[in-house]
């Protein structure tokens, strides 16, 4: 792949991770949902993948887009915000807790050792997240946002033809996926897909799982080739 094509490819991956970060980290808001519907994001998605979960998710999201084209934004938001609260916020039992520690520690509570490991990894790359509601650092949305930031830094080095640092960041991306995201993403997205009350969040969960599977394999193959 030529340098310019690689930079564009990184930009697309960065954009998708940034979107996933925002979608899981924050409740849906009017400007976000209006933009998605007006731009028909899921009908004209910027990445085409032959991956089963990704395609199922995109189909659900496209259906959600078409179904809601003529609906009142206020009604759409009300449904999505209720679904988001039921899944990730509460009150009461969360249908899909969005924190790594809940899935990877014996007591299944927040602020476990994965939280501290993730926080340290963020700091290593000059990133610290101040969450108003004191969410732990290992929130799925923050991990997606971090992936976007890593790709942004990799793209910057590539644009300046600093190949060594670009490769180093690609390796870091793979390491973080390996040691954190991929250890719990399947279980988390499965819970979201099973318990979501809207096509939007069910589709988002499947698209996310498919995209992460693809991106992880992509990085593994690229690094394997570069080391051979």
PDB file of C-alpha atoms in Angstrom:
ATOM      1  CA  UNK A   1       0.000   0.000   0.000  1.00  0.00           C
ATOM      2  CA  UNK A   2       1.369   3.422  -0.978  1.00  0.00           C
ATOM      3  CA  UNK A   3       2.057   6.005   1.712  1.00  0.00           C
ATOM      4  CA  UNK A   4      -0.897   8.258   0.798  1.00  0.00           C
ATOM      5  CA  UNK A   5      -3.253   5.278   0.690  1.00  0.00           C
ATOM      6  CA  UNK A   6      -1.947   4.069   4.050  1.00  0.00           C
ATOM      7  CA  UNK A   7      -2.573   7.493   5.603  1.00  0.00           C
ATOM      8  CA  UNK A   8      -6.157   7.539   4.291  1.00  0.00           C
ATOM      9  CA  UNK A   9      -6.652   3.983   5.579  1.00  0.00           C
ATOM     10  CA  UNK A  10      -5.399   5.010   9.028  1.00  0.00           C
ATOM     11  CA  UNK A  11      -7.737   8.001   8.964  1.00  0.00           C
ATOM     12  CA  UNK A  12     -10.736   5.731   8.337  1.00  0.00           C
ATOM     13  CA  UNK A  13      -9.732   3.374  11.159  1.00  0.00           C
ATOM     14  CA  UNK A  14      -9.162   6.338  13.462  1.00  0.00           C
ATOM     15  CA  UNK A  15     -12.592   7.758  12.631  1.00  0.00           C
ATOM     16  CA  UNK A  16     -14.335   4.439  13.325  1.00  0.00           C
ATOM     17  CA  UNK A  17     -12.629   4.022  16.705  1.00  0.00           C
ATOM     18  CA  UNK A  18     -13.492   7.630  17.585  1.00  0.00           C
ATOM     19  CA  UNK A  19     -17.131   7.029  16.677  1.00  0.00           C
ATOM     20  CA  UNK A  20     -17.261   3.838  18.756  1.00  0.00           C
ATOM     21  CA  UNK A  21     -15.651   5.654  21.675  1.00  0.00           C
ATOM     22  CA  UNK A  22     -18.257   8.398  21.593  1.00  0.00           C
ATOM     23  CA  UNK A  23     -21.166   5.998  21.045  1.00  0.00           C
ATOM     24  CA  UNK A  24     -20.337   3.849  24.074  1.00  0.00           C
ATOM     25  CA  UNK A  25     -18.977   6.540  26.377  1.00  0.00           C
ATOM     26  CA  UNK A  26     -21.765   9.104  26.183  1.00  0.00           C
ATOM     27  CA  UNK A  27     -25.563   8.906  25.992  1.00  0.00           C
ATOM     28  CA  UNK A  28     -26.910   9.680  22.504  1.00  0.00           C
ATOM     29  CA  UNK A  29     -27.495  13.394  21.942  1.00  0.00           C
ATOM     30  CA  UNK A  30     -29.495  15.298  19.352  1.00  0.00           C
ATOM     31  CA  UNK A  31     -26.586  16.590  17.240  1.00  0.00           C
ATOM     32  CA  UNK A  32     -24.957  13.145  17.084  1.00  0.00           C
ATOM     33  CA  UNK A  33     -28.110  11.274  16.072  1.00  0.00           C
ATOM     34  CA  UNK A  34     -29.268  13.982  13.674  1.00  0.00           C
ATOM     35  CA  UNK A  35     -25.856  13.889  11.984  1.00  0.00           C
ATOM     36  CA  UNK A  36     -25.926  10.090  11.673  1.00  0.00           C
ATOM     37  CA  UNK A  37     -29.381  10.167  10.093  1.00  0.00           C
ATOM     38  CA  UNK A  38     -28.725  13.105   7.769  1.00  0.00           C
ATOM     39  CA  UNK A  39     -25.411  11.720   6.540  1.00  0.00           C
ATOM     40  CA  UNK A  40     -26.825   8.174   6.325  1.00  0.00           C
ATOM     41  CA  UNK A  41     -23.632   6.989   8.023  1.00  0.00           C
ATOM     42  CA  UNK A  42     -24.624   3.337   8.163  1.00  0.00           C
ATOM     43  CA  UNK A  43     -26.092   3.243   4.656  1.00  0.00           C
ATOM     44  CA  UNK A  44     -22.847   4.645   3.235  1.00  0.00           C
ATOM     45  CA  UNK A  45     -20.329   3.380   5.778  1.00  0.00           C
ATOM     46  CA  UNK A  46     -16.707   4.333   4.978  1.00  0.00           C
ATOM     47  CA  UNK A  47     -15.370   0.779   5.368  1.00  0.00           C
ATOM     48  CA  UNK A  48     -16.459  -2.411   3.588  1.00  0.00           C
ATOM     49  CA  UNK A  49     -15.656  -5.688   5.337  1.00  0.00           C
ATOM     50  CA  UNK A  50     -16.542  -9.283   4.556  1.00  0.00           C
ATOM     51  CA  UNK A  51     -17.006 -10.141   8.227  1.00  0.00           C
ATOM     52  CA  UNK A  52     -20.191 -11.789   9.506  1.00  0.00           C
ATOM     53  CA  UNK A  53     -20.799  -9.794  12.703  1.00  0.00           C
ATOM     54  CA  UNK A  54     -19.844  -6.538  11.006  1.00  0.00           C
ATOM     55  CA  UNK A  55     -22.301  -7.160   8.156  1.00  0.00           C
ATOM     56  CA  UNK A  56     -25.119  -8.171  10.531  1.00  0.00           C
ATOM     57  CA  UNK A  57     -24.537  -5.059  12.607  1.00  0.00           C
ATOM     58  CA  UNK A  58     -24.407  -2.779   9.582  1.00  0.00           C
ATOM     59  CA  UNK A  59     -27.650  -4.296   8.274  1.00  0.00           C
ATOM     60  CA  UNK A  60     -29.422  -3.575  11.573  1.00  0.00           C
ATOM     61  CA  UNK A  61     -28.031  -0.039  11.694  1.00  0.00           C
ATOM     62  CA  UNK A  62     -29.048   0.618   8.092  1.00  0.00           C
ATOM     63  CA  UNK A  63     -32.551  -0.638   8.909  1.00  0.00           C
ATOM     64  CA  UNK A  64     -32.645   1.621  11.953  1.00  0.00           C
ATOM     65  CA  UNK A  65     -31.620   4.581   9.749  1.00  0.00           C
ATOM     66  CA  UNK A  66     -34.288   3.917   7.121  1.00  0.00           C
ATOM     67  CA  UNK A  67     -36.988   3.234   9.734  1.00  0.00           C
ATOM     68  CA  UNK A  68     -36.284   6.534  11.501  1.00  0.00           C
ATOM     69  CA  UNK A  69     -35.830   8.806   8.475  1.00  0.00           C
ATOM     70  CA  UNK A  70     -39.225  10.449   8.994  1.00  0.00           C
ATOM     71  CA  UNK A  71     -39.481  10.043  12.770  1.00  0.00           C
ATOM     72  CA  UNK A  72     -39.339  12.889  15.257  1.00  0.00           C
ATOM     73  CA  UNK A  73     -35.815  13.348  16.612  1.00  0.00           C
ATOM     74  CA  UNK A  74     -37.197  13.758  20.126  1.00  0.00           C
ATOM     75  CA  UNK A  75     -38.870  10.336  19.946  1.00  0.00           C
ATOM     76  CA  UNK A  76     -35.747   8.652  18.555  1.00  0.00           C
ATOM     77  CA  UNK A  77     -33.592  10.186  21.285  1.00  0.00           C
ATOM     78  CA  UNK A  78     -35.981   9.143  24.024  1.00  0.00           C
ATOM     79  CA  UNK A  79     -35.788   5.492  22.928  1.00  0.00           C
ATOM     80  CA  UNK A  80     -32.010   5.509  22.515  1.00  0.00           C
ATOM     81  CA  UNK A  81     -31.295   7.275  25.794  1.00  0.00           C
ATOM     82  CA  UNK A  82     -33.522   4.841  27.669  1.00  0.00           C
ATOM     83  CA  UNK A  83     -31.756   1.913  26.004  1.00  0.00           C
ATOM     84  CA  UNK A  84     -28.350   3.416  26.834  1.00  0.00           C
ATOM     85  CA  UNK A  85     -29.324   3.858  30.495  1.00  0.00           C
ATOM     86  CA  UNK A  86     -30.668   0.322  30.786  1.00  0.00           C
ATOM     87  CA  UNK A  87     -27.514  -1.142  29.274  1.00  0.00           C
ATOM     88  CA  UNK A  88     -24.714   0.956  30.751  1.00  0.00           C
ATOM     89  CA  UNK A  89     -25.826   3.400  33.450  1.00  0.00           C
ATOM     90  CA  UNK A  90     -28.762   2.301  35.574  1.00  0.00           C
ATOM     91  CA  UNK A  91     -30.263   2.886  38.077  1.00  0.00           C
ATOM     92  CA  UNK A  92     -30.443  -0.698  39.150  1.00  0.00           C
ATOM     93  CA  UNK A  93     -28.905  -3.757  37.548  1.00  0.00           C
ATOM     94  CA  UNK A  94     -26.840  -2.970  34.443  1.00  0.00           C
ATOM     95  CA  UNK A  95     -27.608  -5.187  31.474  1.00  0.00           C
ATOM     96  CA  UNK A  96     -24.143  -4.697  29.954  1.00  0.00           C
ATOM     97  CA  UNK A  97     -21.579  -3.209  32.376  1.00  0.00           C
ATOM     98  CA  UNK A  98     -19.047  -1.288  30.231  1.00  0.00           C
ATOM     99  CA  UNK A  99     -15.915  -1.809  32.383  1.00  0.00           C
ATOM    100  CA  UNK A 100     -13.117  -4.295  31.767  1.00  0.00           C
ATOM    101  CA  UNK A 101     -12.668  -5.083  35.483  1.00  0.00           C
ATOM    102  CA  UNK A 102     -16.211  -6.445  35.725  1.00  0.00           C
ATOM    103  CA  UNK A 103     -15.347  -9.132  33.162  1.00  0.00           C
ATOM    104  CA  UNK A 104     -11.761  -9.950  34.118  1.00  0.00           C
ATOM    105  CA  UNK A 105     -11.667  -9.980  37.927  1.00  0.00           C
ATOM    106  CA  UNK A 106     -12.984 -12.621  40.321  1.00  0.00           C
ATOM    107  CA  UNK A 107     -15.172 -10.222  42.287  1.00  0.00           C
ATOM    108  CA  UNK A 108     -16.572  -8.694  39.045  1.00  0.00           C
ATOM    109  CA  UNK A 109     -16.400  -5.166  40.437  1.00  0.00           C
ATOM    110  CA  UNK A 110     -15.119  -1.901  39.003  1.00  0.00           C
ATOM    111  CA  UNK A 111     -11.711  -0.371  39.791  1.00  0.00           C
ATOM    112  CA  UNK A 112      -9.909  -3.714  39.726  1.00  0.00           C
ATOM    113  CA  UNK A 113      -6.342  -4.331  38.561  1.00  0.00           C
ATOM    114  CA  UNK A 114      -7.289  -3.920  34.856  1.00  0.00           C
ATOM    115  CA  UNK A 115      -8.358  -0.344  35.628  1.00  0.00           C
ATOM    116  CA  UNK A 116      -4.901   0.513  36.966  1.00  0.00           C
ATOM    117  CA  UNK A 117      -3.147  -1.253  34.079  1.00  0.00           C
ATOM    118  CA  UNK A 118      -5.232   0.639  31.528  1.00  0.00           C
ATOM    119  CA  UNK A 119      -4.648   3.941  33.327  1.00  0.00           C
ATOM    120  CA  UNK A 120      -0.894   3.322  33.260  1.00  0.00           C
ATOM    121  CA  UNK A 121      -1.008   2.494  29.549  1.00  0.00           C
ATOM    122  CA  UNK A 122      -2.873   5.738  28.878  1.00  0.00           C
ATOM    123  CA  UNK A 123      -0.283   7.721  30.851  1.00  0.00           C
ATOM    124  CA  UNK A 124       2.550   6.015  29.000  1.00  0.00           C
ATOM    125  CA  UNK A 125       1.218   7.653  25.856  1.00  0.00           C
ATOM    126  CA  UNK A 126       0.600  11.034  27.438  1.00  0.00           C
ATOM    127  CA  UNK A 127      -3.146  10.585  27.859  1.00  0.00           C
ATOM    128  CA  UNK A 128      -5.198  11.028  31.001  1.00  0.00           C
ATOM    129  CA  UNK A 129      -8.971  11.095  31.035  1.00  0.00           C
ATOM    130  CA  UNK A 130     -10.847  13.228  33.524  1.00  0.00           C
ATOM    131  CA  UNK A 131     -14.351  11.837  33.815  1.00  0.00           C
ATOM    132  CA  UNK A 132     -16.904  14.095  35.430  1.00  0.00           C
ATOM    133  CA  UNK A 133     -18.804  11.136  36.888  1.00  0.00           C
ATOM    134  CA  UNK A 134     -15.574   9.360  37.913  1.00  0.00           C
ATOM    135  CA  UNK A 135     -15.971   6.446  35.521  1.00  0.00           C
ATOM    136  CA  UNK A 136     -13.055   3.986  35.752  1.00  0.00           C
ATOM    137  CA  UNK A 137     -10.400   4.250  33.042  1.00  0.00           C
ATOM    138  CA  UNK A 138     -11.234   0.786  31.693  1.00  0.00           C
ATOM    139  CA  UNK A 139     -14.618   1.900  30.331  1.00  0.00           C
ATOM    140  CA  UNK A 140     -15.136   0.378  26.876  1.00  0.00           C
ATOM    141  CA  UNK A 141     -15.744   3.802  25.355  1.00  0.00           C
ATOM    142  CA  UNK A 142     -12.463   5.147  26.739  1.00  0.00           C
ATOM    143  CA  UNK A 143     -10.567   2.140  25.409  1.00  0.00           C
ATOM    144  CA  UNK A 144     -12.043   2.762  21.940  1.00  0.00           C
ATOM    145  CA  UNK A 145     -11.163   6.445  22.204  1.00  0.00           C
ATOM    146  CA  UNK A 146      -7.614   5.498  23.182  1.00  0.00           C
ATOM    147  CA  UNK A 147      -7.332   3.289  20.086  1.00  0.00           C
ATOM    148  CA  UNK A 148      -8.345   6.299  18.009  1.00  0.00           C
ATOM    149  CA  UNK A 149      -5.670   8.449  19.679  1.00  0.00           C
ATOM    150  CA  UNK A 150      -2.964   5.840  19.026  1.00  0.00           C
ATOM    151  CA  UNK A 151      -3.882   5.705  15.342  1.00  0.00           C
ATOM    152  CA  UNK A 152      -3.903   9.505  15.202  1.00  0.00           C
ATOM    153  CA  UNK A 153      -0.338   9.551  16.555  1.00  0.00           C
ATOM    154  CA  UNK A 154       0.703   6.781  14.171  1.00  0.00           C
ATOM    155  CA  UNK A 155      -0.749   8.739  11.245  1.00  0.00           C
ATOM    156  CA  UNK A 156       1.114  11.869  12.328  1.00  0.00           C
ATOM    157  CA  UNK A 157       4.434   9.988  12.302  1.00  0.00           C
ATOM    158  CA  UNK A 158       3.645   8.435   8.936  1.00  0.00           C
ATOM    159  CA  UNK A 159       2.787  11.830   7.438  1.00  0.00           C
ATOM    160  CA  UNK A 160       6.208  13.023   8.605  1.00  0.00           C
ATOM    161  CA  UNK A 161       7.811   9.832   7.224  1.00  0.00           C
ATOM    162  CA  UNK A 162       8.914   8.778  10.687  1.00  0.00           C
ATOM    163  CA  UNK A 163       8.406   5.089   9.968  1.00  0.00           C
ATOM    164  CA  UNK A 164      10.105   3.744  13.087  1.00  0.00           C
ATOM    165  CA  UNK A 165       7.732   5.558  15.461  1.00  0.00           C
ATOM    166  CA  UNK A 166       4.736   4.711  13.273  1.00  0.00           C
ATOM    167  CA  UNK A 167       5.584   1.001  13.496  1.00  0.00           C
ATOM    168  CA  UNK A 168       6.159   1.298  17.254  1.00  0.00           C
ATOM    169  CA  UNK A 169       2.671   2.750  17.725  1.00  0.00           C
ATOM    170  CA  UNK A 170       1.143   0.047  15.547  1.00  0.00           C
ATOM    171  CA  UNK A 171       2.810  -2.514  17.831  1.00  0.00           C
ATOM    172  CA  UNK A 172       1.438  -0.701  20.885  1.00  0.00           C
ATOM    173  CA  UNK A 173      -2.030  -0.764  19.335  1.00  0.00           C
ATOM    174  CA  UNK A 174      -1.805  -4.532  18.865  1.00  0.00           C
ATOM    175  CA  UNK A 175      -0.479  -4.995  22.403  1.00  0.00           C
ATOM    176  CA  UNK A 176      -3.350  -3.036  23.948  1.00  0.00           C
ATOM    177  CA  UNK A 177      -5.887  -4.990  21.914  1.00  0.00           C
ATOM    178  CA  UNK A 178      -4.224  -8.253  22.930  1.00  0.00           C
ATOM    179  CA  UNK A 179      -3.814  -7.513  26.632  1.00  0.00           C
ATOM    180  CA  UNK A 180      -7.049  -5.629  27.218  1.00  0.00           C
ATOM    181  CA  UNK A 181      -9.743  -5.040  24.598  1.00  0.00           C
ATOM    182  CA  UNK A 182      -9.900  -8.511  23.041  1.00  0.00           C
ATOM    183  CA  UNK A 183      -9.987 -10.218  26.444  1.00  0.00           C
ATOM    184  CA  UNK A 184     -13.466  -8.886  27.170  1.00  0.00           C
ATOM    185  CA  UNK A 185     -14.933  -7.263  24.054  1.00  0.00           C
ATOM    186  CA  UNK A 186     -16.729 -10.431  22.918  1.00  0.00           C
ATOM    187  CA  UNK A 187     -18.530 -10.879  26.238  1.00  0.00           C
ATOM    188  CA  UNK A 188     -19.380  -7.208  26.514  1.00  0.00           C
ATOM    189  CA  UNK A 189     -20.731  -6.827  22.971  1.00  0.00           C
ATOM    190  CA  UNK A 190     -22.646 -10.097  23.350  1.00  0.00           C
ATOM    191  CA  UNK A 191     -24.433  -8.690  26.398  1.00  0.00           C
ATOM    192  CA  UNK A 192     -25.238  -5.489  24.525  1.00  0.00           C
ATOM    193  CA  UNK A 193     -26.548  -7.410  21.501  1.00  0.00           C
ATOM    194  CA  UNK A 194     -28.675  -9.700  23.688  1.00  0.00           C
ATOM    195  CA  UNK A 195     -30.196  -7.029  25.914  1.00  0.00           C
ATOM    196  CA  UNK A 196     -30.464  -3.981  23.632  1.00  0.00           C
ATOM    197  CA  UNK A 197     -33.991  -2.728  23.109  1.00  0.00           C
ATOM    198  CA  UNK A 198     -33.224  -0.945  19.835  1.00  0.00           C
ATOM    199  CA  UNK A 199     -31.766  -1.926  16.472  1.00  0.00           C
ATOM    200  CA  UNK A 200     -29.270   0.887  17.005  1.00  0.00           C
ATOM    201  CA  UNK A 201     -27.502  -0.603  20.014  1.00  0.00           C
ATOM    202  CA  UNK A 202     -27.903  -4.200  18.898  1.00  0.00           C
ATOM    203  CA  UNK A 203     -26.414  -3.290  15.528  1.00  0.00           C
ATOM    204  CA  UNK A 204     -23.682  -1.198  17.139  1.00  0.00           C
ATOM    205  CA  UNK A 205     -22.637  -4.149  19.320  1.00  0.00           C
ATOM    206  CA  UNK A 206     -22.367  -6.534  16.364  1.00  0.00           C
ATOM    207  CA  UNK A 207     -20.598  -3.987  14.158  1.00  0.00           C
ATOM    208  CA  UNK A 208     -18.129  -3.283  16.969  1.00  0.00           C
ATOM    209  CA  UNK A 209     -17.366  -6.956  17.544  1.00  0.00           C
ATOM    210  CA  UNK A 210     -16.855  -7.558  13.834  1.00  0.00           C
ATOM    211  CA  UNK A 211     -14.704  -4.474  13.399  1.00  0.00           C
ATOM    212  CA  UNK A 212     -12.468  -5.342  16.361  1.00  0.00           C
ATOM    213  CA  UNK A 213     -12.020  -8.914  15.116  1.00  0.00           C
ATOM    214  CA  UNK A 214     -11.002  -7.601  11.701  1.00  0.00           C
ATOM    215  CA  UNK A 215      -8.698  -4.876  13.043  1.00  0.00           C
ATOM    216  CA  UNK A 216      -6.972  -7.282  15.427  1.00  0.00           C
ATOM    217  CA  UNK A 217      -6.309  -9.787  12.636  1.00  0.00           C
ATOM    218  CA  UNK A 218      -5.131  -6.982  10.351  1.00  0.00           C
ATOM    219  CA  UNK A 219      -2.528  -5.817  12.860  1.00  0.00           C
ATOM    220  CA  UNK A 220      -1.387  -9.356  13.628  1.00  0.00           C
ATOM    221  CA  UNK A 221      -0.856 -10.097   9.932  1.00  0.00           C
ATOM    222  CA  UNK A 222       0.925  -6.818   9.246  1.00  0.00           C
ATOM    223  CA  UNK A 223       3.313  -7.152  12.148  1.00  0.00           C
ATOM    224  CA  UNK A 224       3.943 -10.804  11.316  1.00  0.00           C
ATOM    225  CA  UNK A 225       4.860  -9.816   7.755  1.00  0.00           C
ATOM    226  CA  UNK A 226       7.113  -6.976   8.912  1.00  0.00           C
ATOM    227  CA  UNK A 227       8.997  -9.371  11.212  1.00  0.00           C
ATOM    228  CA  UNK A 228       9.439 -12.127   8.626  1.00  0.00           C
TER     229      UNK A 228
END
